Coordinates of C-alpha atoms in Angstrom, one line a residue:
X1 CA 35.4 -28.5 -208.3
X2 CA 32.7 -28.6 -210.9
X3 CA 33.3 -25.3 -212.5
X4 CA 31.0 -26.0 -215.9
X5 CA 28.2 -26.6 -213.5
X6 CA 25.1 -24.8 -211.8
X7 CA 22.3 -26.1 -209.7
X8 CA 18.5 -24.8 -210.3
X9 CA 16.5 -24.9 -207.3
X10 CA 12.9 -23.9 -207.5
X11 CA 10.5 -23.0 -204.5
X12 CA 6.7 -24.1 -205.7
X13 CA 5.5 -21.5 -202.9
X14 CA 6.5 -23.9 -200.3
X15 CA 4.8 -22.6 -197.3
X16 CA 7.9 -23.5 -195.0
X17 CA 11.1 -21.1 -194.3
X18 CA 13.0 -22.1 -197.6
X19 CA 12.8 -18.8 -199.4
X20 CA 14.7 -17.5 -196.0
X21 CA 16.7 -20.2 -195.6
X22 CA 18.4 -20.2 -199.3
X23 CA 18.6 -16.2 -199.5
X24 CA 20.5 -16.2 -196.0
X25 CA 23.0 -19.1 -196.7
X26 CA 23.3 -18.9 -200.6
X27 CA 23.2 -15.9 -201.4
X28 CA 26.7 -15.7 -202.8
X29 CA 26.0 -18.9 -205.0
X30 CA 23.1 -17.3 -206.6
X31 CA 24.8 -13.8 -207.0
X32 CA 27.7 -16.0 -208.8
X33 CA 25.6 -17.7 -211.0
X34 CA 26.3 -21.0 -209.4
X35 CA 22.5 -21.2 -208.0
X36 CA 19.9 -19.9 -210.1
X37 CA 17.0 -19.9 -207.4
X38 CA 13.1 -19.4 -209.1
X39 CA 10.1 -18.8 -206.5
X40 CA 7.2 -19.9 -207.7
X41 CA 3.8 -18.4 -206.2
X42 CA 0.5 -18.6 -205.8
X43 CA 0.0 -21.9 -206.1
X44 CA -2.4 -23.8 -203.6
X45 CA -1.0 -27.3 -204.7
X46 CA 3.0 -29.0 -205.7
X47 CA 2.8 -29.9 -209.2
X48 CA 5.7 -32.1 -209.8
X49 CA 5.4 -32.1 -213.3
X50 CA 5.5 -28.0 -213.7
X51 CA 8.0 -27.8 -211.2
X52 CA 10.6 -30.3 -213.0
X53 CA 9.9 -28.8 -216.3
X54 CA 10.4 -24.9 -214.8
X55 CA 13.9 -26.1 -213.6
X56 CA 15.1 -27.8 -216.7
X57 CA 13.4 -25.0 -219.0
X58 CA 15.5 -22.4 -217.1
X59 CA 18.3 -24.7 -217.2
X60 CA 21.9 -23.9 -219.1
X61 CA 23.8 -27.3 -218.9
X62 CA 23.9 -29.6 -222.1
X63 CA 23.3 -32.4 -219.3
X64 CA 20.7 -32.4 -217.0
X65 CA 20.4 -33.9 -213.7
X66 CA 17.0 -33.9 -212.3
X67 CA 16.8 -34.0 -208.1
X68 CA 14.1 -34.9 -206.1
X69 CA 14.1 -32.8 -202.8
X70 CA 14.8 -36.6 -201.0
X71 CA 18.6 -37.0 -203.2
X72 CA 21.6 -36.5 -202.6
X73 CA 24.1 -35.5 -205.3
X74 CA 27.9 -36.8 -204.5
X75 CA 31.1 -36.2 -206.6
X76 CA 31.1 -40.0 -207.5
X77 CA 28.1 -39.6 -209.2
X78 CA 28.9 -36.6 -210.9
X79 CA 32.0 -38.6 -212.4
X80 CA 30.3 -40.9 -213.3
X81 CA 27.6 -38.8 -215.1
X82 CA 30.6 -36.7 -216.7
X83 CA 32.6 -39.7 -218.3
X84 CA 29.2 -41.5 -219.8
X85 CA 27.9 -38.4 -221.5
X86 CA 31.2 -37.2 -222.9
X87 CA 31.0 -41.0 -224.5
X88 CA 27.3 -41.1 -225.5
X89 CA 25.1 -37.8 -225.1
X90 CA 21.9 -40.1 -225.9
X91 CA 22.0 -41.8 -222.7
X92 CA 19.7 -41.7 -220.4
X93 CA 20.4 -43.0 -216.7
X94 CA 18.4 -43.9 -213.5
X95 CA 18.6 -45.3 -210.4
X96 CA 16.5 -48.5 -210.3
X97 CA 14.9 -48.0 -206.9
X98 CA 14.6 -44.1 -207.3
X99 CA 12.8 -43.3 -210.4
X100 CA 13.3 -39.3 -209.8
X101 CA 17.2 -39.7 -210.0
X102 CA 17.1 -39.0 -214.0
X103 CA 20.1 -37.6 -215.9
X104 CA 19.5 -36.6 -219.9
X105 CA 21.2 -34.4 -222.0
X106 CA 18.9 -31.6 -222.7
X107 CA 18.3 -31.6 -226.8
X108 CA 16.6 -35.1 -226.0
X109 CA 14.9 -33.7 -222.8
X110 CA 13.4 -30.7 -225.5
X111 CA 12.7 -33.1 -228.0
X112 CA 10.5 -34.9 -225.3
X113 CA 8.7 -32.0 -224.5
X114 CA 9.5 -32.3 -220.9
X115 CA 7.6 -33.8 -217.8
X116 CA 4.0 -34.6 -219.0
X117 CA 2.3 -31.9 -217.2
X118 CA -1.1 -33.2 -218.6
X119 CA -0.8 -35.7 -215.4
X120 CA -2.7 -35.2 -212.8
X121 CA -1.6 -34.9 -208.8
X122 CA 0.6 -37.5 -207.7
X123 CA 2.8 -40.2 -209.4
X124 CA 3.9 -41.4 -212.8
X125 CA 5.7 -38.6 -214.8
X126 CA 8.5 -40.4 -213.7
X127 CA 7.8 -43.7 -215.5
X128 CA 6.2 -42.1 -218.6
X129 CA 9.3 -40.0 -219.6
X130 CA 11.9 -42.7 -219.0
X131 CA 9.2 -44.9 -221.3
X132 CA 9.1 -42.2 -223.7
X133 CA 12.7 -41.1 -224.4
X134 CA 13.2 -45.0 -224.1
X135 CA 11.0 -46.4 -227.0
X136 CA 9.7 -43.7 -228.9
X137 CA 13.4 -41.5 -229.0
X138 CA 15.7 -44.6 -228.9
X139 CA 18.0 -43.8 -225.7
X140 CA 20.2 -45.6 -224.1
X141 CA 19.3 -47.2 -221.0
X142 CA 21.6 -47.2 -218.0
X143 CA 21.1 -47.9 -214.5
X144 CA 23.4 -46.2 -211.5
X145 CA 24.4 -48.9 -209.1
X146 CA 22.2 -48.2 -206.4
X147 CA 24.6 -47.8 -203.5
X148 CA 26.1 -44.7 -205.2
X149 CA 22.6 -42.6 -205.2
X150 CA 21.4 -41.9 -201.1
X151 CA 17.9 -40.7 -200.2
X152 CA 16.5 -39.3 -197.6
X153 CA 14.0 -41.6 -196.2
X154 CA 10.4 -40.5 -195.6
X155 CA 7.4 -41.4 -195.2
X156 CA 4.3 -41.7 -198.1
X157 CA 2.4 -39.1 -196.5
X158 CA 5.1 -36.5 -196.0
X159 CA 6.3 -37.5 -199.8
X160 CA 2.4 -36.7 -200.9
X161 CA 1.6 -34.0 -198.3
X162 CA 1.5 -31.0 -200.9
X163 CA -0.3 -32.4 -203.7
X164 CA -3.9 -31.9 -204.3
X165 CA -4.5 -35.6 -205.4
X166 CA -2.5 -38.0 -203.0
X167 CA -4.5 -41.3 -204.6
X168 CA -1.3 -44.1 -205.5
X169 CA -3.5 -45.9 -208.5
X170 CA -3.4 -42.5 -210.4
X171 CA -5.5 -44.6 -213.1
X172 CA -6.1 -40.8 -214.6
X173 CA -2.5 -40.7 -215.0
X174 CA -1.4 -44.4 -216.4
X175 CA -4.2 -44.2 -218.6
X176 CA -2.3 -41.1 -220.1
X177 CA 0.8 -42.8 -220.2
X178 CA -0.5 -45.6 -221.9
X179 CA -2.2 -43.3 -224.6
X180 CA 0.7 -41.1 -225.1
X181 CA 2.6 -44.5 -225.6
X182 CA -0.2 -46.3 -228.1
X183 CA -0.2 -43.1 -230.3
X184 CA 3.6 -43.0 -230.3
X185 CA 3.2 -39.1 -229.1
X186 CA 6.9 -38.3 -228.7
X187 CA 6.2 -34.8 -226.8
X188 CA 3.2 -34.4 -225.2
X189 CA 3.3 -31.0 -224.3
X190 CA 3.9 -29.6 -227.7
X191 CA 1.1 -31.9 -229.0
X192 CA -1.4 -30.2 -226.6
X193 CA -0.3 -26.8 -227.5
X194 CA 0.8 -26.3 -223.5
X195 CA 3.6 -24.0 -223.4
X196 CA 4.9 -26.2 -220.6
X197 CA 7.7 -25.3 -217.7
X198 CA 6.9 -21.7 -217.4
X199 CA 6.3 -20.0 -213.9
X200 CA 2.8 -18.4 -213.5

């Protein structure tokens, strides 16, 4: 239905069956340009932060949608998403209860520099760029209702499984936030010189 669309789905050298499973059941999606599938490899550890940034980086859309591998996507939400950002492109919306679930039109996500991937294993990035684009690039706020964005439901070890540093207080990581957010440092990864989102 959604001609003007494409979905990005990036492997971070899972050590599972999905680079079998997407080449033998989407391979026509990717060959039309619907899926653009990236394998990342060699990597010993998820980063959440790389990974996000790789599939917005190597992104077309003027909107972007990011997807935890826990949500679903429906049609209702993608209405949604179409009629607020053909009224106001500097929106940004969430879903209270699933902070992943972020939609953003892409100038604002470049101006933002992306997912802070100065953060450390597990948690936050989240939070940090919803605060950023929020009060230091002036979006507008929205919330989904909750009942239109499903999850899978999981457990906190299968959620942390694959990162190197499975710790919740992540005091590393807010203590980052809150600097990035005291010095009013609008993109982070540009300010560090990291040339962030790129596969290696």
């Amino acid at each position: 239905k959604f001609d003007n669309s494409e979905l990005v789905i990036v492997n971070y050298d899972s050590k599972d069956d999905l680079h079998d499973y997407i080449i033998n059941n989407y391979s026509n999606y990717i060959n039309n340009n619907k899926i653009k599938y990236i394998k990342v490899q060699n990597k010993n550890y998820f980063d959440s932060r790389h990974a996000k940034n790789i599939a917005h980086k190597c992104s077309t859309g003027d909107v972007l949608i990011n997807l935890d591998a826990d949500n679903f996507l429906t049609e209702t939400v993608i209405l949604e998403i179409i009629r607020d950002f053909s009224i106001n492109m500097n929106y940004l919306l969430n879903c209270g209860y699933n902070e992943g679930f972020i939609v953003i039109s892409r100038d604002n996500f470049f101006k933002l520099g992306g997912y802070n991937e100065n953060m450390q294993g597990y948690g936050l990035e989240d939070v940090d760029l919803i605060f950023r684009a929020f009060y230091l690039l002036g979006l507008t706020f929205r919330y989904f209702d909750n009942d239109l964005v499903k999850v899978i439901e999981h457990s906190d070890d299968d959620r942390t499984k694959n990162f190197e540093n499975k710790d919740f207080s992540q005091n590393f990581n807010r203590d980052l936030h809150h600097k990035t957010m005291n010095d009013k440092i609008l993109n982070p990864n540009l300010f560090n010189n990291i040339e962030w989102g790129m596969i290696n």
